[in-house]
CSV table of C-alpha atoms in Angstrom, one decimal:
chain,number,residue,atom,x,y,z
C,1285,MET,CA,64.6,30.0,-42.3
C,1286,THR,CA,64.2,33.5,-43.5
C,1287,VAL,CA,66.3,36.3,-42.0
C,1288,PHE,CA,64.7,37.2,-38.6
C,1289,THR,CA,65.1,40.5,-36.8
C,1290,PHE,CA,65.1,39.9,-33.1
C,1291,LYS,CA,62.7,42.2,-31.4
C,1292,GLN,CA,60.0,42.2,-28.8
C,1293,LEU,CA,56.6,40.7,-29.7
C,1294,ILE,CA,53.8,42.9,-28.3
C,1295,GLY,CA,50.2,42.8,-29.5
C,1296,GLY,CA,51.1,40.8,-32.6
C,1297,GLY,CA,53.9,43.2,-33.8
C,1298,TRP,CA,57.7,42.9,-33.5
C,1299,VAL,CA,58.8,46.1,-31.9
C,1300,ASP,CA,61.8,47.9,-30.4
C,1301,ALA,CA,61.8,48.9,-26.7
C,1302,ILE,CA,59.5,51.8,-26.2
C,1303,ASP,CA,62.3,54.0,-24.8
C,1304,GLN,CA,64.7,52.7,-27.5
C,1305,GLY,CA,67.0,50.9,-25.0
C,1306,THR,CA,69.3,48.1,-26.3
C,1307,TRP,CA,71.2,45.1,-24.8
C,1308,GLN,CA,74.5,43.9,-26.3
C,1309,LEU,CA,74.2,40.1,-26.5
C,1310,ILE,CA,77.4,38.2,-26.0
C,1311,ASN,CA,78.4,34.7,-27.2
C,1312,PRO,CA,79.8,33.0,-24.0
C,1313,ALA,CA,82.1,30.7,-26.0
C,1314,THR,CA,83.8,33.5,-27.9
C,1315,GLU,CA,82.9,36.7,-26.0
C,1316,GLU,CA,81.9,38.2,-29.4
C,1317,THR,CA,78.8,40.3,-29.8
C,1318,LEU,CA,75.9,38.6,-31.3
C,1319,GLY,CA,74.0,41.8,-31.9
C,1320,LEU,CA,72.0,44.6,-30.2
C,1321,LEU,CA,68.6,43.6,-29.0
C,1322,PRO,CA,65.7,45.7,-27.6
C,1323,PHE,CA,66.0,46.2,-23.8
C,1324,GLY,CA,62.9,47.7,-22.3
C,1325,ASN,CA,61.5,48.7,-18.9
C,1326,ALA,CA,58.2,48.9,-17.1
C,1327,ARG,CA,56.5,50.6,-20.0
C,1328,ASP,CA,57.2,47.6,-22.2
C,1329,ALA,CA,55.8,45.2,-19.6
C,1330,GLU,CA,52.7,47.3,-19.3
C,1331,ALA,CA,52.2,47.2,-23.0
C,1332,GLY,CA,52.6,43.4,-23.0
C,1333,VAL,CA,50.0,43.0,-20.2
C,1334,ASP,CA,47.7,45.4,-22.0
C,1335,ALA,CA,47.9,43.2,-25.2
C,1336,ALA,CA,47.5,40.0,-23.3
C,1337,ALA,CA,44.5,41.3,-21.3
C,1338,ALA,CA,42.8,42.5,-24.5
C,1339,ALA,CA,43.4,39.1,-26.2
C,1340,PHE,CA,42.3,37.0,-23.3
C,1341,PRO,CA,38.5,36.9,-23.7
C,1342,ALA,CA,38.6,35.7,-27.3
C,1343,TRP,CA,41.3,33.2,-26.7
C,1344,ALA,CA,39.6,31.8,-23.7
C,1345,SER,CA,36.3,31.4,-25.6
C,1346,LYS,CA,37.9,29.3,-28.3
C,1347,THR,CA,37.3,25.6,-28.0
C,1348,VAL,CA,40.1,23.4,-26.7
C,1349,TYR,CA,40.3,21.8,-30.1
C,1350,GLU,CA,40.8,25.2,-31.8
C,1351,ARG,CA,43.6,26.0,-29.4
C,1352,ALA,CA,45.1,22.6,-29.8
C,1353,ASP,CA,45.3,23.0,-33.6
C,1354,ILE,CA,47.4,26.1,-33.2
C,1355,LEU,CA,49.7,24.4,-30.6
C,1356,HIS,CA,50.2,21.4,-32.9
C,1357,ARG,CA,51.0,23.7,-35.8
C,1358,ALA,CA,53.6,25.6,-33.7
C,1359,ALA,CA,55.2,22.3,-32.8
C,1360,GLN,CA,55.4,21.3,-36.4
C,1361,TRP,CA,57.1,24.6,-37.3
C,1362,VAL,CA,59.7,24.0,-34.6
C,1363,ARG,CA,60.4,20.4,-35.7
C,1364,GLY,CA,60.9,21.5,-39.2
C,1365,ARG,CA,63.7,24.0,-38.2
C,1366,ILE,CA,65.4,22.4,-35.2
C,1367,ASP,CA,68.9,22.5,-36.7
C,1368,GLU,CA,68.7,26.2,-37.3
C,1369,LEU,CA,67.0,27.0,-34.0
C,1370,ALA,CA,69.6,25.0,-32.1
C,1371,VAL,CA,72.4,27.2,-33.6
C,1372,ILE,CA,70.6,30.3,-32.2
C,1373,THR,CA,70.4,28.7,-28.7
C,1374,THR,CA,74.0,27.5,-28.7
C,1375,GLN,CA,75.3,30.8,-29.8
C,1376,GLU,CA,73.7,32.6,-26.9
C,1377,CYS,CA,73.9,30.1,-24.0
C,1378,GLY,CA,76.9,28.0,-25.0
C,1379,LYS,CA,75.6,24.5,-24.7
C,1380,PRO,CA,76.6,21.9,-27.3
C,1381,LEU,CA,74.4,21.7,-30.4
C,1382,ARG,CA,73.0,18.3,-29.5
C,1383,GLU,CA,71.8,19.6,-26.2
C,1384,SER,CA,70.2,22.6,-27.9
C,1385,SER,CA,68.5,20.4,-30.4
C,1386,ALA,CA,67.1,18.2,-27.7
C,1387,GLU,CA,65.8,21.2,-25.8
C,1388,TRP,CA,63.9,22.5,-28.9
C,1389,GLN,CA,62.5,19.0,-29.5
C,1390,THR,CA,61.2,19.1,-25.9
C,1391,GLY,CA,59.7,22.5,-26.6
C,1392,ALA,CA,57.7,20.9,-29.4
C,1393,ASN,CA,56.8,17.9,-27.4
C,1394,LEU,CA,55.4,20.1,-24.6
C,1395,LEU,CA,53.1,21.8,-27.1
C,1396,ASP,CA,51.8,18.5,-28.5
C,1397,TRP,CA,51.3,17.0,-25.1
C,1398,PHE,CA,49.4,19.9,-23.5
C,1399,ALA,CA,47.3,20.4,-26.6
C,1400,GLU,CA,46.0,16.9,-26.1
C,1401,GLU,CA,45.9,16.9,-22.3
C,1402,ALA,CA,43.7,20.0,-22.3
C,1403,LYS,CA,41.1,18.0,-24.1
C,1404,HIS,CA,40.8,15.7,-21.1
C,1405,SER,CA,40.5,18.5,-18.5
C,1406,SER,CA,36.8,18.2,-18.4
C,1407,GLY,CA,36.0,18.7,-14.7
C,1408,ARG,CA,33.4,16.4,-13.2
C,1409,VAL,CA,29.8,15.8,-12.2
C,1410,VAL,CA,29.4,15.2,-8.4
C,1411,PRO,CA,26.5,13.1,-7.2
C,1412,ALA,CA,24.1,15.3,-5.3
C,1413,ARG,CA,22.3,14.6,-2.0
C,1414,ARG,CA,19.0,15.9,-3.4
C,1415,ALA,CA,17.2,14.7,-6.5
C,1416,ASP,CA,16.4,18.2,-7.7
C,1417,ARG,CA,20.1,19.4,-7.5
C,1418,ARG,CA,23.0,19.1,-9.9
C,1419,LEU,CA,26.7,19.7,-8.9
C,1420,LEU,CA,29.4,20.4,-11.4
C,1421,VAL,CA,33.1,21.1,-11.1
C,1422,VAL,CA,34.3,23.3,-14.1
C,1423,HIS,CA,37.9,24.1,-15.1
C,1424,GLN,CA,38.4,27.6,-16.6
C,1425,PRO,CA,41.5,29.5,-17.7
C,1426,ILE,CA,43.0,31.7,-14.9
C,1427,GLY,CA,43.7,34.7,-17.2
C,1428,VAL,CA,46.8,36.6,-18.1
C,1429,VAL,CA,50.0,34.7,-17.2
C,1430,ALA,CA,53.4,36.3,-16.9
C,1431,THR,CA,56.6,34.3,-17.0
C,1432,ILE,CA,60.2,35.2,-15.9
C,1433,THR,CA,62.6,32.5,-17.0
C,1434,ALA,CA,66.2,31.7,-16.7
C,1435,TRP,CA,69.0,31.5,-19.2
C,1436,ASN,CA,70.1,27.9,-18.6
C,1437,PHE,CA,67.2,26.4,-20.6
C,1438,PRO,CA,66.0,29.3,-22.7
C,1439,VAL,CA,63.4,27.2,-24.5
C,1440,TYR,CA,62.4,24.6,-22.0
C,1441,ASN,CA,62.0,26.9,-19.0
C,1442,LEU,CA,59.3,29.0,-20.8
C,1443,ALA,CA,57.9,26.2,-23.0
C,1444,ARG,CA,56.6,24.1,-20.0
C,1445,ALA,CA,54.7,27.2,-18.8
C,1446,TRP,CA,53.6,28.6,-22.1
C,1447,ALA,CA,52.3,25.3,-23.5
C,1448,ALA,CA,50.2,24.6,-20.4
C,1449,ALA,CA,48.9,28.2,-20.1
C,1450,LEU,CA,48.0,28.5,-23.8
C,1451,ALA,CA,46.3,25.1,-23.9
C,1452,ALA,CA,44.3,26.0,-20.8
C,1453,GLY,CA,43.1,29.2,-22.6
C,1454,CYS,CA,45.4,31.8,-20.9
C,1455,THR,CA,47.3,34.5,-22.6
C,1456,VAL,CA,51.0,35.1,-21.8
C,1457,VAL,CA,53.6,37.8,-21.4
C,1458,GLY,CA,57.1,36.3,-21.3
C,1459,ARG,CA,60.2,38.0,-20.0
C,1460,PRO,CA,63.2,35.7,-20.8
C,1461,SER,CA,66.7,36.2,-19.5
C,1462,GLU,CA,68.5,39.1,-21.2
C,1463,TYR,CA,71.4,36.6,-21.8
C,1464,THR,CA,69.2,34.3,-24.0
C,1465,PRO,CA,66.3,36.3,-25.4
C,1466,ARG,CA,66.6,35.1,-29.0
C,1467,SER,CA,65.5,31.6,-28.2
C,1468,ALA,CA,62.3,32.9,-26.6
C,1469,MET,CA,61.7,35.2,-29.6
C,1470,MET,CA,62.0,32.2,-32.0
C,1471,TYR,CA,59.7,30.1,-29.8
C,1472,ALA,CA,57.1,33.0,-30.0
C,1473,GLN,CA,57.6,33.1,-33.8
C,1474,ALA,CA,56.5,29.5,-33.9
C,1475,PHE,CA,53.1,30.6,-32.6
C,1476,VAL,CA,53.0,33.5,-35.0
C,1477,GLU,CA,53.6,31.2,-37.9
C,1478,ALA,CA,50.9,28.9,-36.5
C,1479,GLY,CA,48.3,31.6,-36.7
C,1480,ILE,CA,47.9,32.5,-33.1
C,1481,PRO,CA,45.8,35.7,-32.6
C,1482,ALA,CA,47.6,38.9,-31.9
C,1483,GLY,CA,48.3,39.5,-28.2
C,1484,VAL,CA,47.9,35.9,-27.1
C,1485,VAL,CA,51.7,35.5,-26.9
C,1486,ASN,CA,53.9,38.4,-26.0
C,1487,VAL,CA,57.7,38.5,-25.5
C,1488,ILE,CA,59.5,41.4,-23.8
C,1489,ASN,CA,63.1,41.9,-23.0
C,1490,GLY,CA,64.5,44.3,-20.4
C,1491,ASP,CA,65.0,45.3,-16.8
C,1492,PRO,CA,63.9,42.3,-14.7
C,1493,ALA,CA,63.1,44.2,-11.5
C,1494,ALA,CA,61.0,46.9,-13.2
C,1495,MET,CA,59.2,44.3,-15.4
C,1496,GLY,CA,58.6,42.0,-12.4
C,1497,GLN,CA,57.0,44.9,-10.4
C,1498,VAL,CA,54.6,45.5,-13.2
C,1499,PHE,CA,53.6,41.8,-13.2
C,1500,LEU,CA,53.1,41.8,-9.5
C,1501,LYS,CA,51.2,45.1,-9.2
C,1502,ASP,CA,48.8,44.7,-12.2
C,1503,ALA,CA,45.7,42.8,-10.9
C,1504,ARG,CA,45.1,41.6,-14.5
C,1505,VAL,CA,48.1,39.3,-14.2
C,1506,ARG,CA,46.5,36.4,-12.4
C,1507,LYS,CA,49.6,34.2,-12.3
C,1508,LEU,CA,53.4,34.6,-12.4
C,1509,HIS,CA,55.7,31.7,-13.3
C,1510,PHE,CA,59.4,32.2,-12.3
C,1511,THR,CA,62.5,30.1,-12.7
C,1512,GLY,CA,65.6,31.4,-10.9
C,1513,SER,CA,67.1,31.8,-7.5
C,1514,THR,CA,65.5,31.2,-4.1
C,1515,ARG,CA,66.4,34.8,-3.1
C,1516,VAL,CA,64.4,36.3,-6.0
C,1517,GLY,CA,61.6,33.8,-5.4
C,1518,LYS,CA,61.2,35.0,-1.9
C,1519,LEU,CA,61.0,38.6,-3.1
C,1520,LEU,CA,58.3,37.6,-5.6
C,1521,MET,CA,56.3,36.0,-2.8
C,1522,ASP,CA,56.4,39.2,-0.8
C,1523,GLY,CA,55.2,41.2,-3.8
C,1524,ALA,CA,52.5,38.7,-4.8
C,1525,SER,CA,50.9,39.0,-1.3
C,1526,GLN,CA,49.7,42.5,-2.3
C,1527,THR,CA,47.5,41.4,-5.1
C,1528,VAL,CA,47.2,37.7,-4.2
C,1529,THR,CA,48.8,36.7,-7.5
C,1530,ARG,CA,49.2,33.0,-7.9
C,1531,LEU,CA,52.8,31.9,-8.2
C,1532,SER,CA,54.7,29.0,-9.7
C,1533,LEU,CA,58.3,29.0,-8.4
C,1534,GLU,CA,61.1,26.7,-9.7
C,1535,LEU,CA,64.0,27.8,-7.6
C,1536,GLY,CA,67.4,26.6,-6.6
C,1537,GLY,CA,68.6,23.0,-6.2
C,1538,ASN,CA,71.4,21.0,-4.6
C,1539,ALA,CA,70.6,17.5,-5.7
C,1540,PRO,CA,72.1,14.6,-3.7
C,1541,VAL,CA,73.1,11.4,-5.4
C,1542,LEU,CA,73.3,8.2,-3.3
C,1543,ILE,CA,75.3,5.5,-4.9
C,1544,PHE,CA,75.3,1.9,-3.5
C,1545,PRO,CA,77.9,-0.9,-3.9
C,1546,ASP,CA,75.7,-3.2,-5.9
C,1547,VAL,CA,76.1,-1.1,-9.1
C,1548,ASN,CA,78.6,-1.3,-11.9
C,1549,VAL,CA,80.9,1.4,-10.6
C,1550,GLU,CA,82.7,2.4,-13.8
C,1551,VAL,CA,79.4,2.6,-15.7
C,1552,VAL,CA,77.8,4.7,-13.1
C,1553,ALA,CA,80.8,7.0,-12.8
C,1554,GLN,CA,80.7,7.6,-16.6
C,1555,GLN,CA,76.9,8.4,-16.4
C,1556,ALA,CA,77.5,10.6,-13.4
C,1557,VAL,CA,80.1,12.7,-15.2
C,1558,THR,CA,77.9,13.0,-18.3
C,1559,ALA,CA,74.8,14.1,-16.2
C,1560,LYS,CA,76.8,16.5,-14.0
C,1561,LEU,CA,78.4,18.3,-17.0
C,1562,ARG,CA,75.2,18.7,-19.0
C,1563,ASN,CA,75.0,22.4,-19.9
C,1564,ALA,CA,78.3,22.8,-18.0
C,1565,GLY,CA,76.5,21.9,-14.8
C,1566,GLN,CA,74.2,24.9,-15.1
C,1567,VAL,CA,71.0,22.8,-14.5
C,1568,CYS,CA,68.7,23.2,-11.5
C,1569,ILE,CA,68.3,19.5,-11.2
C,1570,ALA,CA,72.0,18.8,-11.8
C,1571,PRO,CA,73.4,16.1,-9.5
C,1572,GLN,CA,75.6,17.8,-7.0
C,1573,ARG,CA,76.5,16.1,-3.8
C,1574,PHE,CA,77.7,12.6,-4.6
C,1575,PHE,CA,77.3,10.3,-1.6
C,1576,VAL,CA,79.1,7.1,-2.5
C,1577,HIS,CA,79.2,4.0,-0.3
C,1578,SER,CA,82.6,3.6,1.3
C,1579,ARG,CA,83.1,0.1,-0.2
C,1580,ILE,CA,83.2,1.6,-3.7
C,1581,ALA,CA,84.2,5.3,-3.0
C,1582,GLU,CA,87.8,5.0,-4.0
C,1583,GLU,CA,87.0,3.2,-7.2
C,1584,PHE,CA,84.3,5.7,-8.1
C,1585,ILE,CA,86.6,8.6,-7.4
C,1586,GLU,CA,89.3,7.2,-9.6
C,1587,HIS,CA,86.9,6.6,-12.5
C,1588,THR,CA,85.2,10.0,-12.1
C,1589,ALA,CA,88.5,11.9,-12.2
C,1590,ARG,CA,89.6,10.0,-15.3
C,1591,PHE,CA,86.4,10.6,-17.2
C,1592,ALA,CA,86.4,14.3,-16.2
C,1593,LYS,CA,89.9,14.8,-17.6
C,1594,GLU,CA,88.8,13.3,-20.9
C,1595,VAL,CA,86.0,15.8,-21.5
C,1596,THR,CA,86.5,18.1,-24.5
C,1597,LEU,CA,85.8,21.8,-23.8
C,1598,GLY,CA,85.0,24.1,-26.6
C,1599,ASN,CA,82.5,26.1,-28.7
C,1600,GLY,CA,79.1,24.3,-28.7
C,1601,LEU,CA,78.9,24.7,-32.5
C,1602,GLU,CA,81.8,22.3,-32.9
C,1603,MET,CA,80.8,18.7,-33.1
C,1604,SER,CA,83.8,17.5,-31.0
C,1605,THR,CA,82.7,19.6,-28.0
C,1606,ASP,CA,81.5,17.7,-24.9
C,1607,MET,CA,81.0,20.7,-22.7
C,1608,GLY,CA,80.6,24.4,-23.5
C,1609,PRO,CA,81.3,27.5,-21.4
C,1610,MET,CA,79.4,28.9,-18.5
C,1611,ILE,CA,77.0,31.7,-19.2
C,1612,ASN,CA,79.2,34.7,-18.1
C,1613,ALA,CA,82.3,35.7,-16.2
C,1614,THR,CA,80.3,36.5,-13.1
C,1615,GLN,CA,79.0,32.9,-12.8
C,1616,ARG,CA,82.4,31.5,-13.5
C,1617,GLU,CA,84.1,33.6,-10.8
C,1618,ARG,CA,81.5,32.8,-8.3
C,1619,LEU,CA,82.1,29.1,-8.9
C,1620,ASN,CA,85.8,29.4,-8.8
C,1621,THR,CA,85.6,31.2,-5.4
C,1622,MET,CA,83.5,28.4,-4.0
C,1623,VAL,CA,86.1,25.8,-5.1
C,1624,THR,CA,89.0,27.9,-3.9
C,1625,THR,CA,87.5,28.6,-0.5
C,1626,SER,CA,86.7,24.9,0.0
C,1627,ALA,CA,90.2,23.9,-1.0
C,1628,GLN,CA,91.7,26.5,1.4
C,1629,ASN,CA,89.6,24.8,4.2
C,1630,GLY,CA,90.9,21.3,3.5
C,1631,ALA,CA,89.1,20.0,0.5
C,1632,GLU,CA,91.2,18.2,-2.2
C,1633,VAL,CA,90.8,19.1,-5.8
C,1634,LEU,CA,91.6,16.0,-7.8
C,1635,THR,CA,91.2,17.4,-11.3
C,1636,GLY,CA,90.2,20.8,-12.7
C,1637,GLY,CA,89.5,23.7,-10.4
C,1638,LYS,CA,90.4,26.5,-12.7
C,1639,ARG,CA,90.0,28.0,-16.2
C,1640,PRO,CA,91.4,25.9,-19.0
C,1641,ASP,CA,94.8,27.2,-20.2
C,1642,HIS,CA,94.2,26.4,-23.9
C,1643,LEU,CA,91.0,28.5,-24.3
C,1644,ALA,CA,91.9,32.2,-24.3
C,1645,HIS,CA,88.4,33.4,-24.9
C,1646,GLY,CA,85.0,32.3,-23.5
C,1647,TYR,CA,83.7,31.7,-20.0
C,1648,PHE,CA,85.1,28.2,-19.6
C,1649,TYR,CA,85.8,26.3,-16.4
C,1650,GLN,CA,87.4,22.9,-16.1
C,1651,PRO,CA,85.4,19.8,-15.1
C,1652,THR,CA,86.3,19.5,-11.4
C,1653,VAL,CA,86.3,16.6,-9.0
C,1654,ILE,CA,86.7,17.5,-5.3
C,1655,THR,CA,86.8,15.3,-2.2
C,1656,GLY,CA,87.7,15.7,1.5
C,1657,LEU,CA,84.6,17.8,2.2
C,1658,THR,CA,82.8,19.0,5.3
C,1659,THR,CA,79.2,20.2,5.4
C,1660,ALA,CA,80.3,23.7,6.0
C,1661,MET,CA,82.2,24.1,2.7
C,1662,PRO,CA,80.6,26.1,-0.1
C,1663,VAL,CA,80.8,23.4,-2.7
C,1664,TYR,CA,78.7,21.2,-0.3
C,1665,ARG,CA,76.3,23.7,1.1
C,1666,ASP,CA,75.5,26.1,-1.8
C,1667,GLU,CA,74.1,25.5,-5.2
C,1668,LEU,CA,77.1,25.1,-7.6
C,1669,PHE,CA,75.5,25.7,-11.0
C,1670,GLY,CA,78.7,24.7,-12.6
C,1671,PRO,CA,80.9,21.7,-13.6
C,1672,VAL,CA,82.1,20.7,-10.1
C,1673,MET,CA,81.6,17.2,-8.6
C,1674,PRO,CA,81.9,17.0,-4.8
C,1675,ILE,CA,82.2,13.3,-3.6
C,1676,ILE,CA,81.4,12.3,-0.1
C,1677,PRO,CA,81.9,8.6,1.1
C,1678,PHE,CA,79.2,7.2,3.5
C,1679,GLY,CA,78.8,4.0,5.4
C,1680,ASP,CA,75.4,4.2,7.1
C,1681,VAL,CA,72.3,4.5,4.8
C,1682,ASP,CA,70.2,6.4,7.3
C,1683,GLU,CA,73.0,8.8,7.9
C,1684,ALA,CA,73.4,9.4,4.2
C,1685,ILE,CA,69.6,10.1,3.9
C,1686,ALA,CA,69.8,12.5,6.8
C,1687,GLN,CA,72.7,14.4,5.1
C,1688,ALA,CA,70.8,14.4,1.8
C,1689,ASN,CA,67.8,16.0,3.5
C,1690,SER,CA,69.8,18.4,5.7
C,1691,LEU,CA,69.8,21.4,3.3
C,1692,GLU,CA,67.1,23.8,2.5
C,1693,TYR,CA,66.7,22.6,-1.1
C,1694,GLY,CA,64.3,19.9,-2.2
C,1695,LEU,CA,64.1,19.9,-6.0
C,1696,ALA,CA,65.6,16.6,-7.3
C,1697,ALA,CA,67.5,13.6,-5.8
C,1698,TYR,CA,69.1,10.6,-7.4
C,1699,VAL,CA,69.7,7.0,-6.3
C,1700,GLN,CA,71.8,4.4,-8.0
C,1701,THR,CA,71.1,0.8,-6.8
C,1702,ASN,CA,70.0,-2.5,-8.1
C,1703,ASP,CA,68.2,-3.4,-4.9
C,1704,LEU,CA,64.4,-2.8,-5.0
C,1705,LYS,CA,64.1,-2.6,-1.2
C,1706,THR,CA,66.8,0.0,-1.0
C,1707,ALA,CA,65.3,2.0,-3.9
C,1708,THR,CA,61.8,2.0,-2.2
C,1709,HIS,CA,63.2,2.9,1.2
C,1710,LEU,CA,65.0,5.9,-0.3
C,1711,TYR,CA,62.3,7.4,-2.6
C,1712,GLU,CA,59.9,7.3,0.3
C,1713,ARG,CA,62.3,9.1,2.7
C,1714,LEU,CA,64.1,11.6,0.5
C,1715,GLU,CA,62.5,15.0,0.9
C,1716,PHE,CA,62.5,16.1,-2.7
C,1717,GLY,CA,59.9,16.9,-5.4
C,1718,MET,CA,61.5,14.5,-7.8
C,1719,VAL,CA,63.5,11.3,-7.2
C,1720,ALA,CA,65.3,9.4,-10.0
C,1721,ILE,CA,66.2,5.8,-9.4
C,1722,ASN,CA,68.9,4.6,-11.9
C,1723,ASP,CA,67.9,7.5,-14.1
C,1724,TRP,CA,69.7,10.8,-14.7
C,1725,LEU,CA,66.9,12.9,-16.3
C,1726,PRO,CA,63.8,13.4,-14.2
C,1727,SER,CA,62.0,15.4,-16.7
C,1728,THR,CA,59.3,14.6,-19.3
C,1729,PRO,CA,56.1,16.4,-20.4
C,1730,GLU,CA,53.9,13.7,-18.8
C,1731,MET,CA,55.3,14.0,-15.3
C,1732,PRO,CA,55.0,16.9,-12.8
C,1733,PHE,CA,58.2,18.9,-12.4
C,1734,GLY,CA,58.9,20.9,-9.2
C,1735,GLY,CA,60.4,21.0,-5.8
C,1736,VAL,CA,59.6,21.3,-2.1
C,1737,LYS,CA,61.1,23.4,0.8
C,1738,MET,CA,63.2,26.3,-0.6
C,1739,SER,CA,63.2,24.9,-4.1
C,1740,GLY,CA,59.9,26.3,-4.9
C,1741,MET,CA,56.1,25.7,-5.1
C,1742,GLY,CA,53.7,24.6,-7.8
C,1743,ARG,CA,54.3,22.0,-10.5
C,1744,GLU,CA,54.9,22.3,-14.3
C,1745,CYS,CA,54.2,19.5,-16.8
C,1746,GLY,CA,51.9,16.5,-16.2
C,1747,GLU,CA,48.2,17.0,-15.5
C,1748,GLU,CA,49.3,18.9,-12.4
C,1749,GLY,CA,51.0,21.5,-14.7
C,1750,LEU,CA,47.8,22.1,-16.6
C,1751,LEU,CA,45.8,22.7,-13.4
C,1752,GLU,CA,48.3,25.4,-12.4
C,1753,TYR,CA,46.7,27.6,-15.1
C,1754,GLN,CA,43.1,26.9,-14.4
C,1755,GLU,CA,40.6,28.1,-11.9
C,1756,VAL,CA,38.4,25.4,-10.4
C,1757,LYS,CA,34.8,26.6,-10.2
C,1758,ALA,CA,32.0,24.8,-8.3
C,1759,VAL,CA,28.5,25.1,-9.9
C,1760,TYR,CA,25.3,24.4,-8.0
C,1761,MET,CA,22.1,24.0,-9.9
C,1762,GLY,CA,18.8,23.6,-8.0
C,1763,GLY,CA,15.2,23.1,-8.9
C,1764,ILE,CA,15.9,20.6,-11.6
C-alpha cells in the first residue's frame, strides 16, 4: 500500500479540517501517539452534506448494476490489502490482528452482499380491482444518509450502513469515532480506488455534538444511522423529531446467556470466555449475564475462572496476544468502578478485577469472573463493555427467562442447550432482537441486525437492512 495521509474526504478530495483543528490519536496498547488527524466542527459537517447532496441525483440515477460494479471493486481492493488494513485498525482500537482482519473481511463481504441484494429489490406489481388500472410498488433511494459510528468496530459499524445505503442509491456522510478515524478513512479509500464519483462517500472527523446537530437540522439529510449509547440515542430521537429524520439506532446491550445442564460444561465454558473477551468485551452483543443452571454452576465457574486466568494480554500486533486493551483510560476506570462497587456490596471476584501488574503502559484490564451477585449491582444491571463475566446460578427456567427479560436492553441473547424443545421455548420468549442458540456470533450480512426496547430501532444487514435506505412509493395508473 502506498503511503496514505489520513485526512477528511469531502467532495472527492482529502482535506484538513476547515478551521485547521487536529486530534492526537493514541494507541491504546502503548499510549503512544499515532499522529495528528483533522478534527473539524459544524462547518466540516455542512461541507460533507453539501457534497453528498450535490452527488445524490447522479448516483441515484445510475443503474443498480453500475453501483454494484463499484461496490464489488471496492471489496476486491479491501481483500487485496487486509493484512495492512488490519494493522491500522489494531493500532487505533487495540484488538488482536486476527480480529481486525476478520472485521475487514466482513467489511468486504457486506459490499458484495448488498451489491447483489440491491438487484433483487424490485418492488412488485399488485393485482388491481379494475381492468383499466395498474398498481405498482417502487423502491427508491431515500437520499443523503449520515452515519455516526462507534470505535469498537470501526469498519463493521459503518460498513453495514454504507454498503446498504450506497447499493440502494444513497450518498453518505460518515462521522467515525475520533478514537478510530483511520479505519473509516481507509474504507472510504476503497471506494475512491473503485472509481466512485466525487461526493458520493464523505468522511469527516470532529466534534460529535456539533456534527450531529448539522445532521439533524439539515432537511437534506433524510436518514441518520447511529451506533452508540442509549443516552445519546434518545437525544438523537428528540432532535430528529424537528425534521422527521429517519433513524437507525444500534444502542446499548446487556446480553443474557442461559446455559442448561445438557451441554458439555468445559467446552461451553471455553467458548463463553472466548466470546466474552472478543475485543476485550467491548462489543454491543457481548454475552454479559451468564445464567447457569444450578446443577452445573459450580463446574462452569471453576472452568471459566481457569480459562480466564490463561488468557494472554498484550499488544494486538503480537501474535501471542489473546486480548488487547480497552479503548481508553476513561472506559477502564468506569469498568473498574463497577466491579469494585459490586464487590463492596457482596459480590465475589474469583479472578481478575484490576489492571494487570506486568503491563506498565496501555489501557489493559484483567479478564474478570465475578459471582455472588444481586440484580441491583452495577455489573448485573449496567452494560459492562469490558472483560468481566458475571455468573448467576438458576434453578427454574421461567424465572431465568424473567430475569433475562427484566432489563431495559433487548439487543442479543444466547442459549446453550442440546434440547430442541428448550431452545424453541426460549427463542420464542426472550425479548431480544437476536437470539443465538448454541452460537456465539449472531452477525452475518444475510441476517437482520438490531435490537428492541432501549437497544434501538431499525435493522442493518439482510433484506431488511436494504429497505432501511429506501422509500417505498405507491404508483397508481388509470385509464389503461
